GROMACS .gro file of C-alpha atoms in nm:
model
  330
    1MET     CA    1   7.578   0.369   4.693
    2PRO     CA    2   7.219   0.261   4.767
    3PRO     CA    3   6.944   0.451   4.585
    4HIS     CA    4   6.802   0.771   4.730
    5PRO     CA    5   6.999   0.790   5.054
    6SER     CA    6   6.907   1.051   5.309
    7SER     CA    7   7.234   1.112   5.489
    8TRP     CA    8   7.117   1.400   5.702
    9CYS     CA    9   6.936   1.416   6.033
   10TRP     CA   10   6.810   1.772   6.058
   11THR     CA   11   6.811   1.979   5.739
   12THR     CA   12   6.446   2.070   5.742
   13PRO     CA   13   6.362   2.434   5.664
   14GLY     CA   14   6.006   2.381   5.786
   15LEU     CA   15   6.128   2.350   6.144
   16VAL     CA   16   6.114   2.725   6.178
   17SER     CA   17   5.743   2.712   6.103
   18TRP     CA   18   5.663   2.621   6.464
   19ARG     CA   19   5.757   2.963   6.596
   20ALA     CA   20   5.609   3.137   6.294
   21ALA     CA   21   5.281   2.956   6.352
   22ARG     CA   22   5.270   3.065   6.712
   23LEU     CA   23   5.342   3.428   6.624
   24ALA     CA   24   5.098   3.432   6.336
   25CYS     CA   25   4.825   3.270   6.543
   26ASN     CA   26   4.839   3.491   6.852
   27LEU     CA   27   4.475   3.583   6.895
   28PRO     CA   28   4.336   3.892   7.067
   29GLY     CA   29   4.283   3.856   7.441
   30GLY     CA   30   3.955   3.788   7.613
   31GLY     CA   31   3.680   3.523   7.596
   32HIS     CA   32   3.610   3.220   7.384
   33THR     CA   33   3.903   3.019   7.515
   34ALA     CA   34   3.796   2.700   7.343
   35ARG     CA   35   3.765   2.880   7.010
   36ARG     CA   36   4.110   3.032   7.054
   37VAL     CA   37   4.262   2.691   7.124
   38VAL     CA   38   4.096   2.539   6.819
   39LEU     CA   39   4.215   2.823   6.597
   40ALA     CA   40   4.566   2.804   6.737
   41LEU     CA   41   4.577   2.431   6.673
   42ALA     CA   42   4.450   2.489   6.321
   43CYS     CA   43   4.730   2.737   6.258
   44ALA     CA   44   4.983   2.496   6.403
   45TRP     CA   45   4.843   2.220   6.184
   46GLY     CA   46   4.908   2.439   5.881
   47ALA     CA   47   5.268   2.473   5.992
   48THR     CA   48   5.280   2.099   6.048
   49ALA     CA   49   5.169   2.032   5.691
   50ALA     CA   50   5.446   2.257   5.560
   51TRP     CA   51   5.695   2.091   5.792
   52SER     CA   52   5.585   1.747   5.683
   53GLY     CA   53   5.648   1.840   5.322
   54SER     CA   54   5.996   1.967   5.398
   55LEU     CA   55   6.074   1.651   5.595
   56ASN     CA   56   5.983   1.432   5.301
   57TYR     CA   57   6.339   1.441   5.171
   58CYS     CA   58   6.298   1.101   5.011
   59GLN     CA   59   6.119   1.279   4.727
   60GLY     CA   60   6.451   1.441   4.640
   61GLN     CA   61   6.586   1.793   4.668
   62THR     CA   62   6.662   2.063   4.413
   63GLU     CA   63   7.028   2.043   4.319
   64PRO     CA   64   7.236   2.363   4.337
   65ASN     CA   65   7.330   2.523   4.007
   66ALA     CA   66   7.669   2.468   3.844
   67ALA     CA   67   7.831   2.771   4.009
   68ALA     CA   68   7.710   2.668   4.353
   69GLN     CA   69   7.826   2.310   4.300
   70ASP     CA   70   8.169   2.435   4.200
   71ARG     CA   71   8.183   2.643   4.519
   72LEU     CA   72   8.093   2.344   4.735
   73ILE     CA   73   8.353   2.130   4.560
   74GLN     CA   74   8.612   2.395   4.651
   75VAL     CA   75   8.492   2.392   5.011
   76ALA     CA   76   8.525   2.014   5.026
   77ALA     CA   77   8.877   2.041   4.884
   78VAL     CA   78   8.972   2.284   5.162
   79VAL     CA   79   8.826   2.048   5.423
   80LYS     CA   80   9.027   1.756   5.286
   81ALA     CA   81   9.341   1.971   5.271
   82GLU     CA   82   9.297   2.061   5.638
   83LEU     CA   83   9.253   1.694   5.726
   84GLU     CA   84   9.568   1.601   5.536
   85ARG     CA   85   9.763   1.887   5.692
   86SER     CA   86   9.659   1.779   6.041
   87GLY     CA   87   9.868   1.464   6.032
   88HIS     CA   88   9.576   1.267   6.174
   89SER     CA   89   9.400   0.971   6.013
   90VAL     CA   90   9.056   1.013   6.172
   91ALA     CA   91   8.834   1.307   6.267
   92ILE     CA   92   8.484   1.372   6.393
   93VAL     CA   93   8.321   1.595   6.131
   94SER     CA   94   7.993   1.783   6.136
   95ARG     CA   95   7.809   1.996   5.885
   96SER     CA   96   7.543   2.260   5.917
   97GLY     CA   97   7.172   2.247   5.852
   98LEU     CA   98   7.018   2.589   5.790
   99ALA     CA   99   6.692   2.532   5.975
  100LEU     CA  100   6.853   2.441   6.305
  101GLN     CA  101   7.058   2.758   6.316
  102ARG     CA  102   6.729   2.929   6.395
  103LEU     CA  103   6.679   2.686   6.681
  104GLY     CA  104   7.021   2.753   6.828
  105HIS     CA  105   7.205   2.468   6.655
  106ARG     CA  106   7.454   2.541   6.380
  107TYR     CA  107   7.531   2.174   6.310
  108SER     CA  108   7.284   1.903   6.222
  109HIS     CA  109   7.477   1.595   6.117
  110ALA     CA  110   7.801   1.428   6.231
  111GLY     CA  111   8.008   1.127   6.131
  112VAL     CA  112   8.362   0.989   6.133
  113SER     CA  113   8.599   1.095   5.855
  114LEU     CA  114   8.854   0.820   5.788
  115LYS     CA  115   9.169   0.852   5.582
  116ALA     CA  116   9.178   0.472   5.550
  117SER     CA  117   8.813   0.451   5.444
  118PRO     CA  118   8.733   0.148   5.227
  119SER     CA  119   8.563   0.394   4.990
  120ILE     CA  120   8.788   0.695   4.919
  121PRO     CA  121   9.024   0.878   5.157
  122TRP     CA  122   8.846   1.092   5.415
  123SER     CA  123   8.503   0.951   5.339
  124VAL     CA  124   8.257   1.003   5.623
  125ARG     CA  125   8.119   0.687   5.783
  126GLN     CA  126   7.772   0.768   5.910
  127LEU     CA  127   7.416   0.654   5.956
  128TYR     CA  128   7.181   0.743   5.671
  129TYR     CA  129   6.818   0.664   5.597
  130ALA     CA  130   6.766   0.442   5.291
  131CYS     CA  131   6.445   0.576   5.143
  132ASP     CA  132   6.372   0.280   4.915
  133GLU     CA  133   6.421   0.032   5.197
  134LYS     CA  134   6.262   0.255   5.462
  135ARG     CA  135   6.533   0.179   5.713
  136PRO     CA  136   6.865   0.320   5.840
  137ARG     CA  137   7.196   0.201   5.696
  138ILE     CA  138   7.567   0.271   5.742
  139PHE     CA  139   7.710   0.468   5.451
  140ASP     CA  140   8.062   0.582   5.356
  141GLN     CA  141   8.015   0.918   5.183
  142GLY     CA  142   8.287   1.116   5.009
  143MET     CA  143   8.366   1.453   5.162
  144THR     CA  144   8.224   1.644   4.865
  145GLY     CA  145   7.888   1.471   4.905
  146PHE     CA  146   7.899   1.530   5.278
  147VAL     CA  147   7.953   1.905   5.232
  148MET     CA  148   7.682   1.925   4.966
  149GLY     CA  149   7.441   1.756   5.206
  150ALA     CA  150   7.390   2.088   5.383
  151LEU     CA  151   7.166   2.186   5.088
  152ASP     CA  152   7.257   2.552   5.129
  153PRO     CA  153   7.500   2.685   4.867
  154ALA     CA  154   7.477   3.038   5.008
  155GLU     CA  155   7.620   2.976   5.356
  156GLY     CA  156   7.735   2.665   5.538
  157TYR     CA  157   7.965   2.536   5.809
  158VAL     CA  158   8.187   2.233   5.862
  159SER     CA  159   8.350   2.137   6.192
  160ILE     CA  160   8.653   1.909   6.230
  161VAL     CA  161   8.747   1.770   6.573
  162LEU     CA  162   9.091   1.608   6.598
  163LEU     CA  163   9.153   1.369   6.886
  164PRO     CA  164   9.464   1.288   7.092
  165PRO     CA  165   9.649   0.976   6.969
  166ASP     CA  166   9.505   0.704   7.194
  167ALA     CA  167   9.144   0.818   7.154
  168ALA     CA  168   9.191   0.867   6.779
  169GLN     CA  169   9.336   0.520   6.733
  170ALA     CA  170   9.053   0.359   6.929
  171LEU     CA  171   8.783   0.546   6.735
  172GLU     CA  172   8.945   0.470   6.400
  173HIS     CA  173   8.974   0.099   6.484
  174THR     CA  174   8.611   0.080   6.597
  175ALA     CA  175   8.472   0.283   6.306
  176LEU     CA  176   8.654   0.070   6.048
  177ASN     CA  177   8.523  -0.250   6.206
  178ASP     CA  178   8.218  -0.326   5.992
  179HIS     CA  179   8.081  -0.576   6.242
  180GLN     CA  180   8.099  -0.326   6.527
  181ALA     CA  181   7.952  -0.043   6.319
  182LEU     CA  182   7.656  -0.263   6.224
  183ARG     CA  183   7.605  -0.393   6.579
  184LEU     CA  184   7.528  -0.037   6.681
  185LEU     CA  185   7.283   0.031   6.397
  186GLY     CA  186   6.927   0.063   6.521
  187SER     CA  187   6.641  -0.082   6.321
  188THR     CA  188   6.417   0.227   6.314
  189TYR     CA  189   6.512   0.587   6.234
  190SER     CA  190   6.383   0.896   6.409
  191ALA     CA  191   6.529   1.244   6.366
  192ASN     CA  192   6.453   1.333   6.728
  193ALA     CA  193   6.540   0.995   6.880
  194TYR     CA  194   6.571   1.001   7.259
  195ALA     CA  195   6.941   0.983   7.342
  196PHE     CA  196   6.895   0.714   7.609
  197GLY     CA  197   6.639   0.495   7.436
  198GLN     CA  198   6.670   0.206   7.192
  199ARG     CA  199   6.337   0.226   7.011
  200TYR     CA  200   6.477   0.470   6.754
  201GLN     CA  201   6.813   0.612   6.648
  202ASN     CA  202   6.937   0.914   6.456
  203CYS     CA  203   7.271   0.965   6.284
  204ASN     CA  204   7.434   1.150   6.573
  205GLN     CA  205   7.318   0.891   6.826
  206TRP     CA  206   7.489   0.617   6.626
  207LEU     CA  207   7.812   0.819   6.640
  208ALA     CA  208   7.781   0.877   7.016
  209GLU     CA  209   7.734   0.503   7.071
  210LEU     CA  210   8.028   0.426   6.842
  211MET     CA  211   8.244   0.658   7.053
  212ALA     CA  212   8.127   0.479   7.367
  213HIS     CA  213   8.243   0.142   7.236
  214ALA     CA  214   8.570   0.290   7.115
  215TRP     CA  215   8.659   0.450   7.447
  216GLY     CA  216   8.470   0.242   7.701
  217ALA     CA  217   8.629  -0.102   7.650
  218LEU     CA  218   8.277  -0.247   7.630
  219ALA     CA  219   8.198  -0.612   7.572
  220PRO     CA  220   8.231  -0.720   7.207
  221GLU     CA  221   7.902  -0.912   7.225
  222GLY     CA  222   7.565  -0.863   7.391
  223ASP     CA  223   7.343  -0.554   7.393
  224ALA     CA  224   7.571  -0.314   7.210
  225ARG     CA  225   7.342  -0.012   7.221
  226GLY     CA  226   7.240  -0.066   7.582
  227GLN     CA  227   7.604  -0.095   7.688
  228ALA     CA  228   7.694   0.220   7.497
  229GLN     CA  229   7.413   0.426   7.646
  230GLY     CA  230   7.496   0.302   7.995
  231TRP     CA  231   7.856   0.410   7.948
  232LEU     CA  232   7.751   0.749   7.813
  233ARG     CA  233   7.531   0.804   8.120
  234ASP     CA  234   7.815   0.700   8.351
  235GLN     CA  235   8.047   0.945   8.175
  236HIS     CA  236   7.792   1.228   8.219
  237TYR     CA  237   7.716   1.269   7.851
  238GLN     CA  238   7.459   1.547   7.810
  239PRO     CA  239   7.245   1.531   7.494
  240SER     CA  240   7.121   1.848   7.330
  241SER     CA  241   6.785   1.984   7.442
  242PHE     CA  242   6.516   2.091   7.198
  243SER     CA  243   6.211   2.277   7.323
  244LEU     CA  244   5.899   2.315   7.113
  245GLY     CA  245   5.781   2.563   7.375
  246TRP     CA  246   5.413   2.472   7.345
  247GLY     CA  247   5.264   2.136   7.445
  248PRO     CA  248   5.021   2.080   7.152
  249LEU     CA  249   5.308   2.116   6.909
  250ALA     CA  250   5.476   1.812   7.063
  251TRP     CA  251   5.160   1.616   6.988
  252LEU     CA  252   5.150   1.746   6.632
  253ALA     CA  253   5.517   1.661   6.584
  254GLY     CA  254   5.429   1.302   6.662
  255LEU     CA  255   5.222   1.290   6.341
  256LEU     CA  256   5.526   1.343   6.117
  257PRO     CA  257   5.692   1.034   5.969
  258TRP     CA  258   6.048   1.100   6.089
  259LEU     CA  259   5.964   1.249   6.428
  260HIS     CA  260   5.844   1.049   6.726
  261THR     CA  261   5.745   1.111   7.086
  262ASP     CA  262   5.681   0.759   7.215
  263ASP     CA  263   6.045   0.700   7.307
  264HIS     CA  264   6.083   1.013   7.521
  265PRO     CA  265   6.014   1.020   7.898
  266GLU     CA  266   5.659   1.122   7.983
  267GLN     CA  267   5.763   1.437   8.167
  268ASN     CA  268   5.974   1.549   7.871
  269ILE     CA  269   5.671   1.511   7.645
  270ILE     CA  270   5.456   1.710   7.887
  271ASP     CA  271   5.722   1.982   7.894
  272ALA     CA  272   5.767   1.963   7.512
  273GLN     CA  273   6.138   1.898   7.565
  274TYR     CA  274   6.345   1.654   7.361
  275GLN     CA  275   6.686   1.519   7.465
  276VAL     CA  276   6.859   1.437   7.137
  277SER     CA  277   7.216   1.360   7.037
  278MET     CA  278   7.345   1.638   6.814
  279PRO     CA  279   7.689   1.747   6.691
  280ALA     CA  280   7.699   2.013   6.963
  281SER     CA  281   7.649   1.760   7.242
  282ILE     CA  282   7.903   1.522   7.088
  283GLU     CA  283   8.165   1.797   7.058
  284ALA     CA  284   8.099   1.918   7.412
  285PHE     CA  285   8.146   1.563   7.541
  286VAL     CA  286   8.473   1.525   7.350
  287GLN     CA  287   8.604   1.859   7.474
  288GLN     CA  288   8.516   1.773   7.835
  289ARG     CA  289   8.657   1.420   7.821
  290LEU     CA  290   8.962   1.491   7.604
  291PRO     CA  291   9.097   1.841   7.677
  292GLN     CA  292   9.380   1.782   7.427
  293ALA     CA  293   9.132   1.755   7.139
  294THR     CA  294   9.151   2.038   6.887
  295ARG     CA  295   8.897   2.185   6.648
  296ILE     CA  296   8.895   2.345   6.305
  297GLU     CA  297   8.584   2.522   6.178
  298LEU     CA  298   8.520   2.625   5.820
  299CYS     CA  299   8.243   2.828   5.666
  300TYR     CA  300   8.160   2.952   5.320
  301THR     CA  301   7.960   3.216   5.140
  302PRO     CA  302   7.955   3.301   4.768
  303GLN     CA  303   8.242   3.541   4.841
  304HIS     CA  304   8.484   3.345   5.059
  305ILE     CA  305   8.586   3.043   5.266
  306VAL     CA  306   8.690   3.104   5.627
  307VAL     CA  307   8.904   2.865   5.833
  308ARG     CA  308   8.931   2.904   6.211
  309ARG     CA  309   9.139   2.700   6.453
  310GLY     CA  310   9.008   2.666   6.805
  311TRP     CA  311   8.684   2.605   6.989
  312GLU     CA  312   8.548   2.958   6.957
  313PRO     CA  313   8.273   2.944   6.690
  314ILE     CA  314   8.285   3.160   6.380
  315THR     CA  315   8.056   3.462   6.398
  316PRO     CA  316   7.716   3.401   6.233
  317GLY     CA  317   7.712   3.512   5.873
  318CYS     CA  318   8.054   3.353   5.818
  319GLN     CA  319   8.229   3.667   5.938
  320PRO     CA  320   8.606   3.613   5.969
  321GLY     CA  321   8.805   3.712   6.276
  322ALA     CA  322   9.148   3.870   6.284
  323ASP     CA  323   9.332   3.536   6.312
  324ASP     CA  324   9.121   3.340   6.064
  325THR     CA  325   9.237   3.228   5.721
  326VAL     CA  326   9.022   3.367   5.440
  327THR     CA  327   9.020   3.239   5.084
  328ALA     CA  328   8.840   3.456   4.829
  329LEU     CA  329   8.612   3.279   4.585
  330PRO     CA  330   8.582   3.392   4.222
   0.00000   0.00000   0.00000
């Protein structure tokens, strides 16, 4: 394992600071418009500084205590048991990032879990950012590490999408092909990479492009990423939409090291809208293209683990439904 990997795309608690800054900086009405704008920008800049610090995950994160680690190990064991029980050998897996739940996204990071992984069974093949090298890499991460990557021992979610046989076989074959996986790896990482651009790439975009090559019978040579994005467009893939809701914040976001605006269409920048590949958009595409695909969702709190089968999401707060399986935690 390379040193100091960052195997997450969007686990940045400071993201919520944008809205907080706007609420905290609402100034009384009337007069002095220029002064109000300057003050609002100053408040937003304060939020930006906090956000920048939270995005600097290459400095390392505080590890959960022993009890929390034990809980997450149990969660990972349940995930692997569900994968084994499924009878499948490949799955699309996603995990939560706490900050994005407040922006309407439960899941932040997705990859391909492979029973035949060259690492250990059910490792997750994914894009990660190598901090020491300052570039993205492909990484096979054990399921326990993947679950712990949510960095929230109090509440977290894992999604498993199981594919029909032909699609599963094609994705497994493509994901295990090191040459193909590396052909699709972009040279520069951006957490909010434009889904139909090649200047940057995030972890979920790499997965979307991998799926395109698996299912699109695309040429084995040539512009791999361009071919994949063309196929995704032709298949009506819809990336997730993020709205900063206030134009100057889009400009401020461009000052952060893992966020960029220069790859997004000009009108999107004006509207402070970002079209980004996320687990939600990947799962929606799979569900639309492959109606036979099935889904298992898990969540955990200090009290229990909940397992739900089906596409209906678990209630926020990890509240079990009548048909869910609940395992009490000591």
